[in-house]
Amino acid sequence: MILPAAVLLITFLLIPIGLTLGLAFTDARLISPRPAQFIGVDNFTRLFSDDTFWKSLRNTVLFAIVIVPVQSACALGLALLVNVKMRGVNFFRTIYFLPVVTSMVVVSMLWLFLYQKNGLINQVLAKGGITGPDWLGDPHTALIAIILMSAWQAMGFHMVIWLSGLQTISGDLYEAASLDGASQWQQFRYVTWPGLRQTRTFILITITIAAFSLFTQVNIMTQGGPLDSTSTVVLMAVRTGFQQQQTGYASAISLVFFVLVLIVTIIQRYYTREKA
Amino acid sequence: MTTLTPVAERTATENRPAVDTQFPVRRVLGLVLRIVLCLVFGLPLLFMIVASFKPDTQIFADLGGIRSFLPVGNLSLDNYIGVFNRVPFAQFMLNSVLISVVTVVLGVIVNSMAAFSLARIKFRGGSFVLGVILATLIVPFETLALPLLWWVNKLPFFGPGGYSQGWLDTYQVQIIPFIANAFSIFLFYQYFDSIPKELDEAATVDGAGWFRIYRSIVMPLSGPAVATVAILTFLPTWNQYLWPLMSVQSEELRPVMVGIDYFKQLNVSWGQIMAYASMITAPVLILFIAFQRAFINSIASSGVKG
């Protein structure tokens, strides 16, 4: 009974993983009559001397460094706000969760409009006497704009995960803490925070991997511009592999990307591991 | 598998002292904060829906004011009609529904069967197989997309149309690679593992085979796991963008998400874009409102990986 899944996983997961490794050292093209040739580390030499690659890598890392703490902290805040006994609390949960069920494609198109120079956000800012920037057209603000929008979209998802973590903490602990006269902050610090350790690890790792995979928003909203200020590693890989059909070169980019994800995940696992 | 307990159903001792139990002032501030956040998360989507009924001139005239979010002024279905004139919307929709439904149904069957053999039938190397499956969870799809594209273009296919070479520009390229899913197998495995094994023994004594046990005993008990996997398969399949963008060129095979690119070309009509965006969001939104608890629980259980 495991056979169908095994065949599918091998064909569409394990073989492509192997191919990423193999093709990265060839000059394979998507559609070509000529079989792929082994070219050693040429793809990597070319990649590491490519300015766009370094810019893309910088943007990807910057995106992750900002969005991981911001999004996870805000999502925890949301979870604490809706983890109370209160009339209508389910309504709030539902609204905060709405952007999650709205696809990133739709959200990107919507915010593309909101971010226009004369769009909704700037018009609202103008009411307060602030002249808003050309969010996506200015290399200084484009990445920030994409970060804000991405955090907005995914926050509800992580709110729900924090929430399920919060609900595994026994109420007795809070009762005991408040009998001992612990303040709200002390309860959070000594009961809630340690109780969320596993949830924290999971959220940290999923947000980081998602952040490194940044593609859809950028492809729809800026195509990496202006001046490569929002180009990312995945966007670069897709462009070379798909539009320019250079599968070998794109595999090399994917391989570098994967190694990056692997290193970051291992580091995170190490620092969040169970202290024996 | 942890599930979310609705606050109302929890006992008194379980309710932790929340931010706002004591002072009325804090209570009011808390409520104001929650409402402001509602506006932050809800207003952009409200704007999208409202704007879809307005001509572009009205959208721009209303911008910045409260009217942006109110269905007032010159309202019509013109944008929706415009969408149908501009792209083969019915075809895109049909494609997305077909691809999502087939992927979900086959995904539930294939992954639950795999998980069943790992959780209930002990065989040599079973734990090794599970280990390999879990290890692949760390690989982001984005790293595989391009080698996969190259690879499926080399694969043969025996389908209703006979033998063909290369899967690009087909329905199957949008479905078959996504049926087996390591995470779905893992979710089923966890759930099956918690069902008492004595049931299997009793059934074996009564002469049932493994498939019978799977179909008549384990699966009927696994409603929540099926719902979780169905939702966690449906959402990404419906929302898929990168893969169909690369693997499908023909307009008549493309799903709704890729269709949005047709609106970014010349003569951008924002009203039409909002109408299109509203229509492709509607099916998920309706499902979400109907099965809210299941949606939220499925996301919550995806966090219980440990």
XYZ file of C-alpha atoms in Angstrom:
582
model
C 0.000 0.000 0.000
C 2.984 2.282 0.290
C 3.864 1.638 -3.324
C 1.947 4.445 -5.109
C 3.270 7.087 -2.717
C 6.773 5.636 -2.894
C 6.843 5.709 -6.698
C 5.518 9.268 -6.783
C 7.871 10.540 -4.091
C 10.880 8.974 -5.767
C 9.924 10.303 -9.199
C 8.930 13.820 -8.248
C 10.917 14.508 -5.108
C 14.006 12.343 -4.701
C 15.052 12.268 -8.361
C 14.658 16.075 -8.726
C 16.736 16.516 -5.552
C 19.434 14.391 -7.158
C 19.037 16.252 -10.440
C 19.577 19.617 -8.723
C 22.940 18.310 -7.644
C 23.783 16.780 -10.996
C 22.504 19.434 -13.389
C 24.264 22.226 -11.499
C 27.540 20.968 -13.002
C 26.267 20.794 -16.581
C 25.158 23.180 -19.295
C 21.694 21.562 -19.562
C 19.010 23.622 -21.277
C 15.268 23.146 -20.872
C 14.620 22.259 -24.496
C 17.656 21.273 -26.476
C 18.457 18.567 -28.998
C 21.976 18.286 -27.608
C 22.532 16.230 -24.449
C 23.809 18.101 -21.414
C 27.591 18.361 -21.057
C 29.534 18.225 -17.826
C 31.184 21.614 -17.332
C 32.525 21.359 -13.790
C 32.141 24.360 -11.540
C 31.724 26.861 -14.408
C 28.152 27.683 -13.355
C 29.334 28.539 -9.873
C 32.246 30.691 -11.048
C 29.827 32.549 -13.280
C 27.290 32.884 -10.464
C 29.732 34.199 -7.881
C 30.972 36.868 -10.269
C 27.439 37.994 -11.090
C 26.447 41.289 -9.488
C 22.745 40.480 -9.644
C 23.351 37.325 -7.630
C 24.997 39.196 -4.770
C 22.248 41.804 -4.790
C 19.602 39.067 -4.822
C 21.320 37.242 -1.991
C 21.574 40.451 0.018
C 17.856 41.201 -0.517
C 16.852 37.665 0.402
C 18.873 37.706 3.613
C 17.668 41.220 4.480
C 14.074 40.171 3.912
C 14.532 37.177 6.230
C 16.361 39.136 8.919
C 13.597 41.730 9.116
C 10.533 39.574 8.607
C 11.388 36.696 10.941
C 11.409 38.688 14.201
C 8.775 41.237 13.142
C 6.243 38.765 11.858
C 6.656 36.209 14.627
C 6.482 38.833 17.380
C 3.409 40.516 15.916
C 1.757 37.134 15.388
C 2.403 36.275 19.048
C 0.844 39.594 20.016
C -2.229 38.767 17.946
C -2.441 35.299 19.487
C -2.334 36.748 23.022
C -5.058 39.222 22.064
C -7.415 36.521 20.825
C -6.574 33.939 23.492
C -9.034 35.393 25.992
C -12.501 34.644 27.187
C -14.468 37.364 25.543
C -17.609 37.722 23.546
C -16.891 37.863 19.823
C -13.316 36.683 20.075
C -13.922 34.254 17.232
C -14.883 37.156 15.016
C -11.503 38.772 15.606
C -9.678 35.509 14.916
C -11.533 35.118 11.651
C -10.735 38.622 10.445
C -7.046 38.349 11.345
C -6.941 35.041 9.501
C -8.610 36.321 6.308
C -5.421 37.357 4.463
C -4.103 33.790 4.872
C -6.907 32.277 2.823
C -6.559 35.032 0.244
C -3.805 33.853 -2.069
C -0.484 35.656 -2.332
C -1.214 36.324 -6.006
C -4.401 38.205 -5.177
C -2.808 39.990 -2.249
C 0.112 41.098 -4.433
C -2.182 42.549 -7.102
C -4.240 44.313 -4.465
C -1.246 45.858 -2.736
C 0.290 46.779 -6.072
C -2.642 49.146 -6.347
C -2.564 50.274 -2.712
C 1.141 51.124 -3.106
C 0.744 53.214 -6.295
C 2.194 56.688 -6.147
C -1.320 58.101 -6.079
C -2.754 54.940 -4.493
C -4.798 54.374 -1.386
C -1.952 54.390 1.129
C -0.453 57.654 -0.081
C -3.870 59.302 -0.305
C -4.527 58.365 3.314
C -1.069 59.622 4.307
C -1.789 62.865 2.437
C -4.819 63.407 4.664
C -2.374 63.515 7.552
C -0.139 65.934 5.688
C 2.509 63.328 4.817
C 3.822 62.963 1.299
C 4.217 59.231 0.797
C 7.052 57.844 -1.317
C 6.604 56.008 -4.590
C 6.697 52.800 -2.580
C 7.498 50.241 -5.263
C 9.190 52.638 -7.661
C 11.882 53.793 -5.278
C 14.844 51.464 -4.639
C 14.934 52.659 -1.025
C 11.387 51.686 -0.147
C 10.520 48.830 -2.525
C 11.865 46.033 -0.327
C 10.312 47.540 2.802
C 6.965 47.729 1.027
C 7.196 44.051 0.087
C 8.194 43.105 3.645
C 5.181 44.937 5.138
C 2.784 43.349 2.699
C 4.199 39.841 3.239
C 4.015 40.151 7.016
C 0.422 41.332 6.730
C -0.519 38.337 4.603
C 1.058 35.555 6.672
C 0.555 36.857 10.202
C -2.785 35.096 10.724
C -1.184 31.765 9.861
C 1.397 32.085 12.596
C -1.140 33.560 14.993
C -3.040 30.272 14.802
C 0.105 28.250 15.453
C 1.046 30.413 18.461
C -2.534 30.069 19.644
C -2.421 26.285 19.565
C 0.839 26.475 21.492
C -0.709 28.789 24.082
C -3.573 26.380 24.594
C -1.263 23.509 25.494
C -0.044 25.428 28.554
C -1.912 24.252 31.617
C -4.197 26.789 33.287
C -3.041 25.512 36.683
C 0.337 27.118 36.126
C -1.247 30.525 35.708
C -3.406 29.990 38.746
C -0.407 29.056 40.850
C 1.536 32.016 39.504
C -1.198 34.494 40.290
C -1.603 33.043 43.813
C 2.102 33.721 44.274
C 1.412 37.302 43.263
C 3.081 37.219 39.854
C 2.305 40.211 37.647
C 1.032 39.884 34.091
C 4.521 40.403 32.771
C 6.018 37.874 35.197
C 3.380 35.330 34.184
C 4.283 35.846 30.567
C 7.996 35.706 31.292
C 8.019 32.623 33.533
C 4.977 30.627 32.400
C 3.955 31.529 28.849
C 7.362 32.022 27.245
C 8.963 28.766 28.471
C 5.741 26.915 27.647
C 6.000 28.016 24.020
C 9.464 26.608 23.393
C 8.459 23.978 20.812
C 6.052 26.308 19.055
C 8.799 28.907 18.896
C 11.196 26.552 17.164
C 8.599 25.527 14.613
C 7.566 29.100 13.811
C 11.156 30.267 13.552
C 12.020 27.554 11.057
C 8.878 27.840 8.909
C 9.047 31.644 8.663
C 12.719 31.488 7.759
C 12.240 28.920 4.993
C 9.240 30.847 3.644
C 11.246 34.081 3.741
C 14.111 32.568 1.773
C 11.653 31.307 -0.842
C 10.389 34.830 -1.589
C 9.146 34.873 -5.161
C 5.450 35.414 -5.947
C 5.111 38.910 -4.485
C 8.243 40.100 -6.202
C 7.365 38.571 -9.553
C 3.955 40.233 -9.559
C 4.782 43.563 -7.971
C 8.259 44.608 -9.123
C 9.939 41.846 -11.177
C 12.991 42.487 -9.031
C 13.253 46.180 -9.797
C 13.864 49.014 -9.458
C 17.610 48.560 -10.003
C 17.537 44.990 -8.638
C 16.488 46.364 -5.245
C 13.898 43.606 -4.799
C 15.500 40.803 -6.804
C 15.723 37.537 -4.850
C 17.599 34.282 -5.254
C 14.486 32.331 -6.257
C 13.402 35.038 -8.691
C 16.834 34.904 -10.286
C 16.718 31.109 -10.506
C 13.288 31.153 -12.132
C 14.325 33.798 -14.619
C 17.446 32.029 -15.784
C 15.903 28.587 -15.712
C 12.550 29.363 -17.194
C 12.721 32.489 -19.290
C 16.263 31.968 -20.501
C 15.893 28.177 -20.360
C 19.324 27.676 -18.790
C 18.452 24.721 -16.584
C 22.052 23.968 -15.613
C 22.782 27.482 -14.424
C 19.429 27.687 -12.651
C 20.163 24.392 -10.885
C 23.404 25.865 -9.627
C 21.467 28.820 -8.189
C 18.929 26.420 -6.645
C 21.727 24.368 -5.119
C 23.326 27.434 -3.539
C 19.883 28.424 -2.283
C 19.271 24.996 -0.791
C 22.632 24.910 0.967
C 21.796 28.315 2.421
C 18.445 27.095 3.756
C 20.106 23.987 5.147
C 22.795 25.945 6.996
C 20.294 28.374 8.498
C 17.984 25.550 9.584
C 20.826 23.630 11.203
C 21.966 26.738 13.064
C 18.424 27.409 14.260
C 17.947 23.796 15.331
C 21.202 23.965 17.239
C 20.277 27.088 19.160
C 16.719 26.014 19.901
C 17.519 22.376 20.714
C 16.381 20.759 23.940
C 18.936 21.648 26.564
C 19.753 18.354 28.182
C -2.627 15.898 17.608
C -3.488 19.082 19.417
C -6.688 20.771 18.480
C -7.817 24.265 19.282
C -10.315 24.306 22.078
C -12.741 27.132 21.625
C -12.412 29.457 24.575
C -16.091 29.221 25.460
C -15.809 25.457 25.977
C -12.896 25.614 28.354
C -13.378 25.225 32.060
C -12.920 28.115 34.436
C -9.540 26.961 35.741
C -8.185 26.632 32.238
C -8.830 30.248 31.409
C -5.710 32.164 32.007
C -5.914 35.704 33.302
C -5.917 37.586 30.064
C -4.660 41.046 29.334
C -7.934 42.617 30.255
C -9.728 40.981 33.125
C -9.251 43.534 35.839
C -9.506 47.163 34.889
C -12.254 48.591 32.705
C -9.795 51.043 31.151
C -7.503 48.258 30.006
C -10.500 46.348 28.822
C -11.631 49.207 26.631
C -8.120 49.814 25.341
C -7.818 46.132 24.502
C -11.060 46.193 22.593
C -10.035 49.313 20.687
C -6.744 47.628 19.782
C -8.553 44.530 18.528
C -10.888 46.627 16.417
C -8.050 48.682 14.930
C -6.318 45.428 14.000
C -9.530 44.229 12.382
C -9.423 47.295 10.166
C -5.782 46.639 9.300
C -6.497 43.054 8.235
C -9.993 43.500 6.861
C -10.026 46.843 5.046
C -7.756 45.995 2.101
C -9.953 43.007 1.267
C -13.112 45.057 1.711
C -11.611 47.636 -0.630
C -10.947 44.944 -3.229
C -14.538 43.733 -3.224
C -16.068 47.207 -3.178
C -13.789 48.462 -5.962
C -14.731 45.539 -8.179
C -18.163 47.110 -8.624
C -16.892 50.590 -9.479
C -15.553 52.027 -12.748
C -11.910 53.153 -12.575
C -12.867 56.838 -12.445
C -14.982 56.201 -9.373
C -12.242 54.105 -7.703
C -9.752 56.945 -8.084
C -12.264 59.630 -7.087
C -13.057 57.757 -3.869
C -9.427 57.031 -2.924
C -8.239 58.125 0.472
C -11.688 58.650 1.903
C -14.111 56.415 3.684
C -15.947 56.047 0.366
C -13.178 53.711 -0.820
C -14.660 51.087 1.445
C -18.330 51.746 0.866
C -20.427 50.516 -2.038
C -21.552 53.984 -3.042
C -21.580 55.940 -6.284
C -21.555 54.487 -9.741
C -21.921 50.729 -9.136
C -22.302 48.080 -11.806
C -21.254 44.609 -12.900
C -19.319 46.067 -15.844
C -15.956 44.949 -14.452
C -17.164 41.379 -14.122
C -18.499 41.400 -17.673
C -15.183 42.915 -18.740
C -13.288 40.024 -17.134
C -15.265 37.473 -19.107
C -14.612 39.393 -22.311
C -10.920 39.712 -21.657
C -9.956 36.197 -20.569
C -11.544 32.752 -20.816
C -12.508 32.966 -17.159
C -14.844 29.961 -17.118
C -12.062 27.806 -18.563
C -9.494 29.025 -15.999
C -11.963 28.327 -13.205
C -12.791 24.868 -14.520
C -9.066 24.058 -14.760
C -8.402 25.184 -11.198
C -11.348 23.246 -9.801
C -10.369 20.118 -11.738
C -6.710 20.301 -10.715
C -7.499 21.019 -7.053
C -10.199 18.384 -6.650
C -8.187 15.621 -8.313
C -5.045 16.496 -6.361
C -6.926 16.558 -3.059
C -8.822 13.291 -3.628
C -5.834 11.329 -4.930
C -3.619 12.934 -2.298
C -5.860 11.774 0.536
C -5.977 8.211 -0.834
C -2.306 7.779 -1.742
C -0.876 9.453 1.359
C -3.230 7.758 3.807
C -2.360 4.368 2.297
C 1.341 5.074 2.659
C 0.890 6.284 6.212
C -1.226 3.227 7.004
C 1.519 0.850 5.984
C 4.074 2.810 7.979
C 1.944 3.126 11.105
C 0.061 -0.177 11.213
C 1.971 -2.762 9.183
C 5.397 -3.192 10.678
C 7.876 -4.100 7.985
C 11.643 -4.105 7.685
C 13.016 -0.675 6.895
C 9.747 1.031 7.761
C 11.309 3.479 10.166
C 14.062 4.226 7.663
C 11.432 5.079 5.037
C 9.658 7.343 7.520
C 12.966 9.022 8.330
C 13.674 9.728 4.658
C 10.168 11.132 4.197
C 10.568 13.434 7.199
C 13.995 14.590 6.045
C 12.601 15.785 2.699
C 10.283 18.195 4.507
C 13.101 20.676 4.738
C 13.525 20.958 0.958
C 11.647 24.031 -0.327
C 9.747 23.390 -3.557
C 11.480 26.389 -5.108
C 14.800 24.552 -5.175
C 13.266 21.658 -7.078
C 11.100 23.574 -9.517
C 13.655 23.967 -12.309
C 15.222 20.498 -12.264
C 11.671 19.127 -12.004
C 10.644 21.131 -15.051
C 13.574 19.723 -17.016
C 12.819 16.214 -15.756
C 9.058 16.098 -16.470
C 9.816 17.332 -19.958
C 11.696 14.057 -20.512
C 9.059 11.736 -19.037
C 6.780 9.618 -21.201
C 3.048 9.502 -20.533
C 0.400 6.931 -21.384
C -2.892 8.739 -21.195
C -6.325 8.861 -22.781
C -4.730 10.492 -25.810
C -2.258 7.623 -26.227
C 1.498 7.782 -25.797
C 3.199 11.116 -25.529
C 6.663 12.360 -24.664
C 7.197 15.252 -22.288
C 4.678 16.525 -19.807
C 4.908 20.246 -20.406
C 1.615 21.905 -21.193
C -0.719 19.225 -19.855
C -3.117 18.712 -16.981
C -1.103 15.863 -15.509
C 1.972 18.038 -15.023
C -0.127 20.196 -12.712
C -1.512 17.240 -10.740
C 0.628 14.104 -10.574
C 3.839 15.581 -9.092
C 1.824 16.985 -6.177
C -0.229 13.944 -5.159
C 2.294 12.269 -2.878
C 3.248 14.672 -0.127
C 5.656 14.009 2.712
C 3.842 16.287 5.101
C 0.448 14.696 4.439
C 1.954 11.257 5.037
C 3.377 12.522 8.303
C 0.030 13.965 9.462
C -1.788 10.723 8.638
C 0.971 8.685 10.278
C 0.624 10.613 13.533
C -3.122 10.191 13.535
C -3.137 6.490 12.626
C -0.528 5.798 15.264
C -2.945 7.046 17.937
C -5.718 4.612 16.952
C -5.649 1.481 19.187
C -3.899 -1.429 17.480
C -6.228 -3.921 19.183
C -8.774 -3.067 16.495
C -6.459 -4.550 13.859
C -6.022 -7.745 15.835
C -9.760 -8.158 16.300
C -10.342 -7.587 12.611
C -7.574 -10.023 11.633
C -9.182 -12.686 13.788
C -12.405 -12.044 11.897
C -10.514 -12.654 8.669
C -10.027 -9.110 7.417
C -6.962 -8.307 5.282
C -4.860 -5.160 5.570
C -6.760 -3.313 2.885
C -10.036 -4.157 4.577
C -8.714 -2.850 7.903
C -7.563 0.334 6.199
C -10.822 0.942 4.384
C -13.367 -0.213 6.958
C -11.732 0.548 10.287
C -8.918 3.063 10.212
C -10.195 5.487 7.549
C -13.719 5.852 8.970
C -12.129 6.811 12.299
C -9.861 9.407 10.703
C -12.240 12.195 9.724
C -10.215 15.003 11.338
C -6.983 13.824 9.694
C -8.664 13.621 6.292
C -10.067 17.138 6.737
C -6.664 18.472 7.756
C -4.866 16.926 4.806
C -7.625 17.947 2.393
C -7.413 21.589 3.474
C -3.625 21.669 3.575
C -3.562 20.200 0.053
C -6.338 22.357 -1.339
C -4.993 25.751 -0.261
C -1.568 25.533 -1.906
C -2.946 23.765 -4.991
C -5.556 26.441 -5.580
C -3.001 29.166 -4.916
C -0.232 27.649 -7.023
C 1.444 30.208 -9.236
C 5.110 29.463 -9.910
C 4.668 25.921 -11.242
C 1.781 26.452 -13.701
C 3.471 29.653 -14.844
C 6.485 27.577 -15.896
C 4.937 24.301 -16.976
C 1.836 25.398 -18.894
C 1.792 27.660 -21.937
C -1.619 26.991 -23.467
C -4.310 29.371 -22.340
C -6.938 26.629 -22.196
C -4.948 24.605 -19.636
C -4.026 27.405 -17.268
C -5.435 27.817 -13.752
C -6.925 31.010 -12.294
C -3.852 32.309 -10.475
C -1.770 32.515 -13.641
C -4.714 34.263 -15.312
C -3.988 37.393 -13.311
C -0.930 38.021 -15.491
C -3.273 38.720 -18.411
C -4.457 41.867 -16.614
C -1.017 43.327 -16.145
C -0.475 43.873 -19.841
C -1.592 46.958 -21.751
C -4.602 49.042 -20.651
C -4.580 48.199 -16.970
C -8.125 48.348 -15.694
C -8.015 48.258 -11.908
C -11.734 47.637 -11.615
C -11.385 44.501 -13.719
C -8.366 43.344 -11.739
C -10.334 43.710 -8.515
C -13.273 41.827 -10.068
C -10.971 39.011 -11.197
C -9.218 38.913 -7.821
C -12.558 38.795 -6.018
C -13.795 35.944 -8.186
C -10.713 33.765 -7.711
C -10.790 34.401 -3.958
C -14.488 33.657 -3.582
C -14.335 29.824 -3.699
C -11.693 29.685 -0.954
C -13.503 32.308 1.090
C -16.781 30.390 0.882
C -15.064 27.144 1.893
C -13.315 28.968 4.714
C -16.515 30.454 6.100
C -18.298 27.095 5.843
C -15.497 25.055 7.445
C -13.851 27.675 9.610
C -13.114 25.394 12.534
C -11.552 22.750 10.276
C -9.421 25.349 8.480
C -8.022 26.795 11.668
C -7.492 23.369 13.234
C -5.634 22.125 10.184
C -3.209 25.049 10.332
C -2.863 24.566 14.080
C -2.028 20.878 13.715
C 0.592 21.696 11.106
C 2.441 23.401 13.954
C 2.536 20.302 16.115
C 5.516 18.741 14.413
C 7.607 18.613 17.581
